[in-house]
Amino acid sequence: MQVPLFTSSPDLQAGAEGPQPAASADLLPEVALTLLAGIGPLLTRQLISYAGSAQAVLSAPAAKLQKVPGVGPAVAATLRNQAAALRQAEIILRQAEKTGTRLLYYTRPDYPTRLRPLADAPVLLYYQGTAELNAPRTLAVVGTRQATDYGREQTERLIKGVAPYQPLIISGLAYGIDIVAHRAALQEGLPTIGVMATGPDQMYPAAHRRTAEKMLENGGLLTEYPFGTGPDRYNFPARNRIIAGLADGTVVVEAAIKGGALITAELALDYDREVLAVPGNLGAAASEGCNHLIRNQQASIYTGPADIEQTLNWDNALHPTKPAKAALDPADFTPEEFRLLEALGTGEKQIDELSWRAQLPGHQTASLLLGLEFRGLVKALPGKKFARI
């Protein structure tokens, strides 16, 4: 059953950088582009890469559009027949403003940095909540809808065990392991994000409405689907890529040999993210998927919170702050090396983000990082992340 979701106050949309506007009229062409049939994330990125902006794409003549790889007469005609999409985009922007929903477009600074490098990530996200989506530590906890007492207990212990690190807990708001993870996070005072397979104004399942309301105060709800979208069964496996992409690591607590949790784990592996699985009794249907991941060395075995700490390099996160590093001397580095070290800053960053921040090609970024690692200035971390030493 689906029911209309509450509307959240714009006052709740204050993240780490303070209150932000829910939506802006200058997003009209971006929203409209997502509403055109057959224009998916990959093609959208291709079009904007060539044209420079969504507005330029919608303004381009058909002949110019057909020069873009992957755009033929039919796609060009769709792009030129945009009046209905623009009208619908205006309605969406008004709904977003009314409900305090932030629209996060992939070219904008507030779009989640962990998702930006992923080719299949949504180009537009709808977000209600207070959590910082670019939190230093993020963890997805997923599993079967038919959770056992063992699975629920392990989920609660897991969340309690990682609570000192204050990670952002991400799951899918579904029955079973997902909702246990969200509720355990709220119990421990951790921010938690529910990635929905519906529009931001729909609650599915309806039984989780009260938990979702609490998540808006310490966490949030995130979806790629526009207002009015119901729980189509095809939306659920698609939303799993957002769960996997937002998280530094994914823990599968219980899973059948087929199902959404294993899809999320496979996506996480495709994104070079860490995957852990909780082992279960042999022959137990709810643990077949986890045991399969461990047996095939697709997931590290989870035996307790220490496994997450070590796998995701959280071991030193609670140590006293070390003295500040000495300022870099540009004379000691090539201009490209210096830009890369400045882009690294004091935190951990993925190689794709570093390439973007330093404005360097990916292959050059990788080569420079290797050289800096040999010089003892940079260390490589799990998940294609790097940090200054």
Coordinates of C-alpha atoms in Angstrom, one line a residue:
M1 CA 0.0 0.0 0.0
Q2 CA 1.2 3.5 -0.8
V3 CA 0.1 6.7 1.0
P4 CA 0.9 10.3 0.5
L5 CA 4.0 11.2 2.5
F6 CA 4.0 14.1 4.9
T7 CA 5.5 17.4 3.8
S8 CA 8.6 18.5 5.5
S9 CA 9.3 22.1 6.6
P10 CA 12.1 23.9 4.8
D11 CA 13.5 24.5 8.3
L12 CA 14.5 20.8 8.3
Q13 CA 16.5 21.2 5.2
A14 CA 19.5 22.6 7.1
G15 CA 22.6 20.4 6.5
A16 CA 26.1 20.9 7.7
E17 CA 26.3 24.2 5.8
G18 CA 23.1 25.6 7.2
P19 CA 19.7 26.1 5.6
Q20 CA 19.6 25.8 1.8
P21 CA 16.8 26.6 -0.7
A22 CA 14.6 23.6 -1.5
A23 CA 14.5 24.4 -5.2
S24 CA 15.3 27.1 -7.6
A25 CA 13.8 28.3 -10.9
D26 CA 17.1 28.0 -12.6
L27 CA 16.8 24.2 -12.3
L28 CA 13.9 24.3 -14.8
P29 CA 15.8 23.0 -17.8
E30 CA 17.7 20.4 -15.7
V31 CA 14.4 19.0 -14.3
A32 CA 12.7 19.1 -17.8
L33 CA 15.6 17.1 -19.3
T34 CA 15.0 14.2 -16.9
L35 CA 11.3 14.0 -17.9
L36 CA 11.9 13.4 -21.6
A37 CA 11.3 9.8 -22.6
G38 CA 14.5 7.8 -23.6
I39 CA 16.9 10.4 -22.2
G40 CA 18.7 8.5 -19.5
P41 CA 21.6 9.4 -17.2
L42 CA 24.3 8.3 -19.6
L43 CA 22.9 10.2 -22.6
T44 CA 22.1 13.2 -20.4
R45 CA 25.8 13.4 -19.4
Q46 CA 26.8 13.0 -23.0
L47 CA 24.6 15.8 -24.1
I48 CA 25.6 18.3 -21.4
S49 CA 29.3 17.4 -22.0
Y50 CA 28.9 18.5 -25.6
A51 CA 26.4 21.4 -25.2
G52 CA 27.7 22.8 -21.8
S53 CA 24.4 22.9 -19.9
A54 CA 20.8 21.6 -19.9
Q55 CA 19.5 24.9 -21.2
A56 CA 21.9 24.7 -24.1
V57 CA 20.7 21.1 -24.9
L58 CA 17.1 22.2 -24.9
S59 CA 17.9 25.2 -27.1
A60 CA 20.0 23.4 -29.6
P61 CA 18.6 22.8 -33.1
A62 CA 18.0 19.2 -34.2
A63 CA 20.9 19.2 -36.7
K64 CA 23.4 20.2 -34.0
L65 CA 22.0 17.6 -31.6
Q66 CA 22.5 14.8 -34.1
K67 CA 26.2 15.5 -34.1
V68 CA 26.4 14.2 -30.5
P69 CA 27.2 10.5 -30.4
G70 CA 24.2 8.4 -29.6
V71 CA 21.7 11.0 -30.8
G72 CA 19.7 10.2 -33.9
P73 CA 16.7 11.8 -35.5
A74 CA 14.3 10.2 -33.0
V75 CA 16.2 11.4 -29.9
A76 CA 16.7 14.8 -31.5
A77 CA 12.9 15.1 -32.1
T78 CA 12.2 14.1 -28.5
L79 CA 14.6 16.9 -27.3
R80 CA 12.9 19.5 -29.5
N81 CA 9.4 18.4 -28.4
Q82 CA 10.0 19.7 -24.9
A83 CA 6.9 21.9 -24.1
A84 CA 5.1 19.2 -22.0
A85 CA 8.3 18.4 -20.0
L86 CA 8.9 22.1 -19.2
R87 CA 5.4 22.5 -17.9
Q88 CA 5.8 19.4 -15.8
A89 CA 9.1 20.7 -14.5
E90 CA 7.4 23.9 -13.4
I91 CA 4.9 21.8 -11.4
I92 CA 7.8 19.8 -9.8
L93 CA 9.6 22.9 -8.8
R94 CA 6.5 24.3 -7.1
Q95 CA 6.0 21.0 -5.3
A96 CA 9.6 20.9 -4.2
E97 CA 9.4 24.5 -2.8
K98 CA 6.1 23.7 -1.0
T99 CA 7.4 20.5 0.6
G100 CA 10.9 21.6 1.4
T101 CA 12.4 19.1 -1.0
R102 CA 15.9 19.9 -2.3
L103 CA 16.7 19.0 -5.9
L104 CA 20.3 17.8 -6.3
Y105 CA 21.5 17.9 -9.9
Y106 CA 24.8 16.2 -10.8
T107 CA 26.5 19.4 -12.0
R108 CA 25.7 21.3 -8.8
P109 CA 28.0 21.4 -5.8
D110 CA 25.4 19.9 -3.4
Y111 CA 25.2 16.7 -5.4
P112 CA 26.7 13.7 -3.4
T113 CA 30.4 13.5 -4.3
R114 CA 30.4 9.7 -4.0
L115 CA 27.8 9.4 -6.7
R116 CA 29.1 12.0 -9.1
P117 CA 31.8 9.8 -10.7
L118 CA 29.5 6.9 -11.3
A119 CA 28.3 6.7 -14.9
D120 CA 24.9 5.2 -14.1
A121 CA 24.1 7.5 -11.1
P122 CA 20.9 9.5 -11.4
V123 CA 21.4 13.0 -12.8
L124 CA 18.7 14.4 -10.4
L125 CA 17.9 13.5 -6.8
Y126 CA 15.0 14.6 -4.6
Y127 CA 16.1 15.0 -1.0
Q128 CA 14.2 15.7 2.2
G129 CA 16.2 15.7 5.5
T130 CA 19.0 17.2 7.6
A131 CA 21.8 14.7 7.1
E132 CA 25.0 15.6 5.3
L133 CA 25.1 13.3 2.3
N134 CA 28.9 13.9 2.0
A135 CA 29.6 12.7 5.6
P136 CA 33.1 11.5 6.3
R137 CA 32.0 8.0 6.9
T138 CA 29.1 6.2 5.3
L139 CA 27.8 2.7 5.6
A140 CA 25.0 0.8 3.9
V141 CA 23.3 -2.0 5.8
V142 CA 21.0 -4.2 3.7
G143 CA 19.3 -7.6 3.8
T144 CA 16.3 -9.7 3.3
R145 CA 12.7 -8.6 3.9
Q146 CA 12.2 -11.9 5.7
A147 CA 14.6 -11.2 8.5
T148 CA 15.1 -13.7 11.3
D149 CA 15.7 -13.0 15.0
Y150 CA 19.4 -13.7 14.3
G151 CA 19.4 -11.1 11.5
R152 CA 17.7 -8.4 13.6
E153 CA 20.0 -9.0 16.5
Q154 CA 23.1 -8.8 14.3
T155 CA 21.9 -5.6 12.7
E156 CA 21.3 -3.9 16.0
R157 CA 24.7 -5.1 17.4
L158 CA 26.4 -3.9 14.2
I159 CA 24.8 -0.4 14.4
K160 CA 25.6 -0.1 18.1
G161 CA 29.2 -1.2 17.5
V162 CA 29.9 1.5 14.8
A163 CA 28.1 4.2 16.7
P164 CA 31.3 5.8 18.1
Y165 CA 32.4 6.6 14.6
Q166 CA 29.2 8.5 13.8
P167 CA 28.7 7.1 10.3
L168 CA 25.8 7.9 8.1
I169 CA 23.7 4.7 7.9
I170 CA 22.1 4.1 4.5
S171 CA 19.4 1.5 3.6
G172 CA 16.2 1.1 1.6
L173 CA 13.4 1.6 4.2
A174 CA 12.0 -1.8 3.3
Y175 CA 10.7 -4.5 5.6
G176 CA 13.2 -6.7 7.4
I177 CA 16.9 -5.8 7.8
D178 CA 16.5 -2.3 6.2
I179 CA 14.0 -0.9 8.7
V180 CA 15.8 -2.6 11.6
A181 CA 19.0 -0.7 10.5
H182 CA 17.2 2.6 10.3
R183 CA 15.5 2.2 13.7
A184 CA 18.8 1.0 15.3
A185 CA 20.6 4.1 13.9
L186 CA 17.9 6.4 15.3
Q187 CA 18.2 4.6 18.6
E188 CA 21.9 5.3 18.7
G189 CA 21.6 8.9 17.6
L190 CA 23.1 8.2 14.1
P191 CA 21.9 10.0 11.0
T192 CA 20.3 7.6 8.6
I193 CA 19.2 7.9 5.0
G194 CA 16.3 5.9 3.4
V195 CA 16.7 5.5 -0.4
M196 CA 13.1 5.3 -1.7
A197 CA 11.8 3.5 -4.8
T198 CA 8.9 6.0 -5.0
G199 CA 8.5 9.7 -5.4
P200 CA 9.3 12.0 -2.5
D201 CA 5.6 12.4 -1.7
Q202 CA 4.8 8.7 -1.4
M203 CA 5.5 6.4 1.5
Y204 CA 6.1 2.7 0.8
P205 CA 5.5 0.6 2.8
A206 CA 3.0 2.7 4.7
A207 CA 3.8 0.9 8.0
H208 CA 7.2 2.7 8.1
R209 CA 5.7 6.2 7.9
R210 CA 6.5 7.0 11.6
T211 CA 10.1 5.9 11.3
A212 CA 10.5 8.0 8.1
E213 CA 9.2 11.0 10.0
K214 CA 11.8 10.6 12.6
M215 CA 14.5 10.1 9.9
L216 CA 13.7 13.6 8.6
E217 CA 15.0 15.0 11.9
N218 CA 18.2 13.0 12.0
G219 CA 18.8 11.7 8.5
G220 CA 16.6 12.0 5.5
L221 CA 14.8 10.5 2.5
L222 CA 16.3 10.3 -0.9
T223 CA 14.9 9.3 -4.3
E224 CA 15.5 9.8 -8.0
Y225 CA 11.8 9.5 -8.8
P226 CA 9.6 12.6 -9.2
F227 CA 6.5 13.4 -7.2
G228 CA 3.6 11.0 -7.7
T229 CA 5.7 8.0 -8.6
G230 CA 4.3 4.8 -7.0
P231 CA 6.3 1.7 -6.0
D232 CA 6.8 0.1 -9.4
R233 CA 8.6 -3.2 -9.0
Y234 CA 11.3 -2.1 -11.5
N235 CA 12.2 0.9 -9.3
F236 CA 13.5 -1.2 -6.4
P237 CA 16.5 -2.9 -8.1
A238 CA 17.3 0.5 -9.7
R239 CA 17.4 2.4 -6.4
N240 CA 19.9 -0.1 -5.0
R241 CA 22.6 1.6 -7.1
I242 CA 22.1 4.7 -5.1
I243 CA 22.5 2.8 -1.8
A244 CA 25.7 1.2 -3.0
G245 CA 27.1 4.4 -4.5
L246 CA 26.5 6.5 -1.5
A247 CA 28.3 4.2 0.9
D248 CA 32.0 3.6 1.4
G249 CA 31.1 0.0 2.3
T250 CA 28.0 -2.3 2.3
V251 CA 27.2 -4.9 4.9
V252 CA 24.8 -7.7 3.9
V253 CA 23.3 -9.0 7.1
E254 CA 20.9 -11.7 5.7
A255 CA 20.1 -12.4 2.1
A256 CA 18.5 -15.2 0.0
I257 CA 20.5 -16.5 -2.9
K258 CA 18.5 -14.1 -5.1
G259 CA 17.2 -10.7 -4.1
G260 CA 17.8 -7.0 -3.7
A261 CA 20.5 -7.3 -1.1
L262 CA 22.7 -9.3 -3.4
I263 CA 22.0 -6.8 -6.2
T264 CA 23.2 -4.0 -3.9
A265 CA 26.4 -6.0 -3.1
E266 CA 27.1 -6.6 -6.7
L267 CA 26.7 -2.9 -7.5
A268 CA 29.0 -2.0 -4.7
L269 CA 31.7 -4.3 -6.1
D270 CA 31.2 -2.8 -9.5
Y271 CA 31.9 0.6 -7.9
D272 CA 35.0 -0.7 -6.2
R273 CA 33.4 -0.3 -2.8
E274 CA 34.0 -2.7 0.1
V275 CA 31.4 -5.4 0.8
L276 CA 31.1 -7.4 4.0
A277 CA 28.6 -10.2 4.8
V278 CA 27.4 -11.7 8.0
P279 CA 27.8 -15.5 7.9
G280 CA 24.8 -17.7 8.8
N281 CA 23.9 -21.3 9.5
L282 CA 24.4 -23.7 6.6
G283 CA 21.1 -24.5 5.0
A284 CA 19.4 -21.4 6.4
A285 CA 17.5 -19.7 3.5
A286 CA 18.0 -16.2 4.9
S287 CA 21.8 -16.7 5.0
E288 CA 22.4 -18.5 1.6
G289 CA 23.3 -15.2 -0.1
C290 CA 25.7 -14.1 2.6
N291 CA 27.5 -17.4 2.6
H292 CA 27.6 -17.4 -1.2
L293 CA 29.3 -13.9 -1.2
I294 CA 31.9 -15.1 1.4
R295 CA 32.6 -18.4 -0.3
N296 CA 33.2 -16.7 -3.7
Q297 CA 35.4 -14.1 -2.0
Q298 CA 33.1 -11.3 -3.1
A299 CA 32.7 -10.1 0.4
S300 CA 34.8 -10.0 3.5
I301 CA 33.4 -12.0 6.5
Y302 CA 31.8 -9.9 9.1
T303 CA 32.3 -11.2 12.7
G304 CA 32.0 -7.9 14.5
P305 CA 32.3 -4.1 14.3
A306 CA 36.1 -4.4 14.3
D307 CA 35.9 -5.9 10.8
I308 CA 34.2 -2.8 9.5
E309 CA 36.7 -0.5 11.2
Q310 CA 39.6 -2.3 9.6
T311 CA 38.1 -2.8 6.2
L312 CA 37.0 0.8 5.8
N313 CA 40.1 2.2 7.6
W314 CA 38.2 3.6 10.5
D315 CA 40.7 2.2 13.0
N316 CA 42.4 5.6 13.6
A317 CA 39.3 7.7 13.4
L318 CA 38.9 8.0 17.1
H319 CA 42.6 8.7 17.9
P320 CA 43.6 12.2 19.3
T321 CA 44.1 14.7 16.5
K322 CA 47.7 14.7 15.4
P323 CA 49.7 18.0 15.0
A324 CA 48.9 19.9 11.8
K325 CA 51.0 19.0 8.8
A326 CA 53.7 21.5 7.8
A327 CA 52.7 23.7 4.9
L328 CA 53.6 22.4 1.5
D329 CA 56.4 24.2 -0.3
P330 CA 55.5 24.6 -4.0
A331 CA 59.2 24.5 -4.9
D332 CA 59.4 20.8 -3.8
F333 CA 56.8 19.7 -6.4
T334 CA 55.8 20.0 -10.0
P335 CA 52.7 22.2 -10.5
E336 CA 50.6 19.1 -11.1
E337 CA 51.8 17.4 -7.9
F338 CA 51.2 20.5 -5.9
R339 CA 47.6 20.9 -7.2
L340 CA 47.0 17.2 -6.4
L341 CA 48.2 17.5 -2.8
E342 CA 46.2 20.7 -2.3
A343 CA 43.1 18.8 -3.6
L344 CA 43.8 16.0 -1.2
G345 CA 43.7 18.4 1.8
T346 CA 43.4 16.7 5.2
G347 CA 40.7 14.1 4.5
E348 CA 40.2 11.0 2.4
K349 CA 39.2 11.3 -1.2
Q350 CA 38.5 9.0 -4.1
I351 CA 40.7 9.2 -7.2
D352 CA 37.9 10.4 -9.4
E353 CA 37.1 13.2 -7.1
L354 CA 40.8 14.1 -6.9
S355 CA 41.0 14.2 -10.7
W356 CA 38.0 16.5 -10.8
R357 CA 39.3 18.8 -8.0
A358 CA 42.8 19.1 -9.4
Q359 CA 41.5 19.3 -13.0
L360 CA 43.9 16.5 -14.1
P361 CA 43.2 13.6 -16.5
G362 CA 42.4 10.3 -14.7
H363 CA 45.5 8.5 -15.9
Q364 CA 47.8 11.4 -14.9
T365 CA 46.2 11.6 -11.5
A366 CA 46.9 7.9 -10.9
S367 CA 50.5 8.2 -12.1
L368 CA 51.1 11.2 -9.8
L369 CA 49.5 9.5 -6.8
L370 CA 51.8 6.5 -7.3
G371 CA 54.9 8.8 -7.4
L372 CA 53.8 10.7 -4.2
E373 CA 53.1 7.3 -2.5
F374 CA 56.6 6.2 -3.2
R375 CA 57.9 9.4 -1.7
G376 CA 56.0 8.7 1.5
L377 CA 53.6 11.7 1.0
V378 CA 50.4 9.9 0.2
K379 CA 48.8 6.6 1.3
A380 CA 46.4 4.4 -0.7
L381 CA 43.2 3.4 1.2
P382 CA 40.4 0.8 0.4
G383 CA 37.9 1.9 -2.2
K384 CA 40.3 3.7 -4.4
K385 CA 40.7 6.4 -1.8
F386 CA 43.9 8.4 -0.9
A387 CA 45.1 10.6 1.9
R388 CA 48.1 12.7 2.8
I389 CA 50.5 11.2 5.3

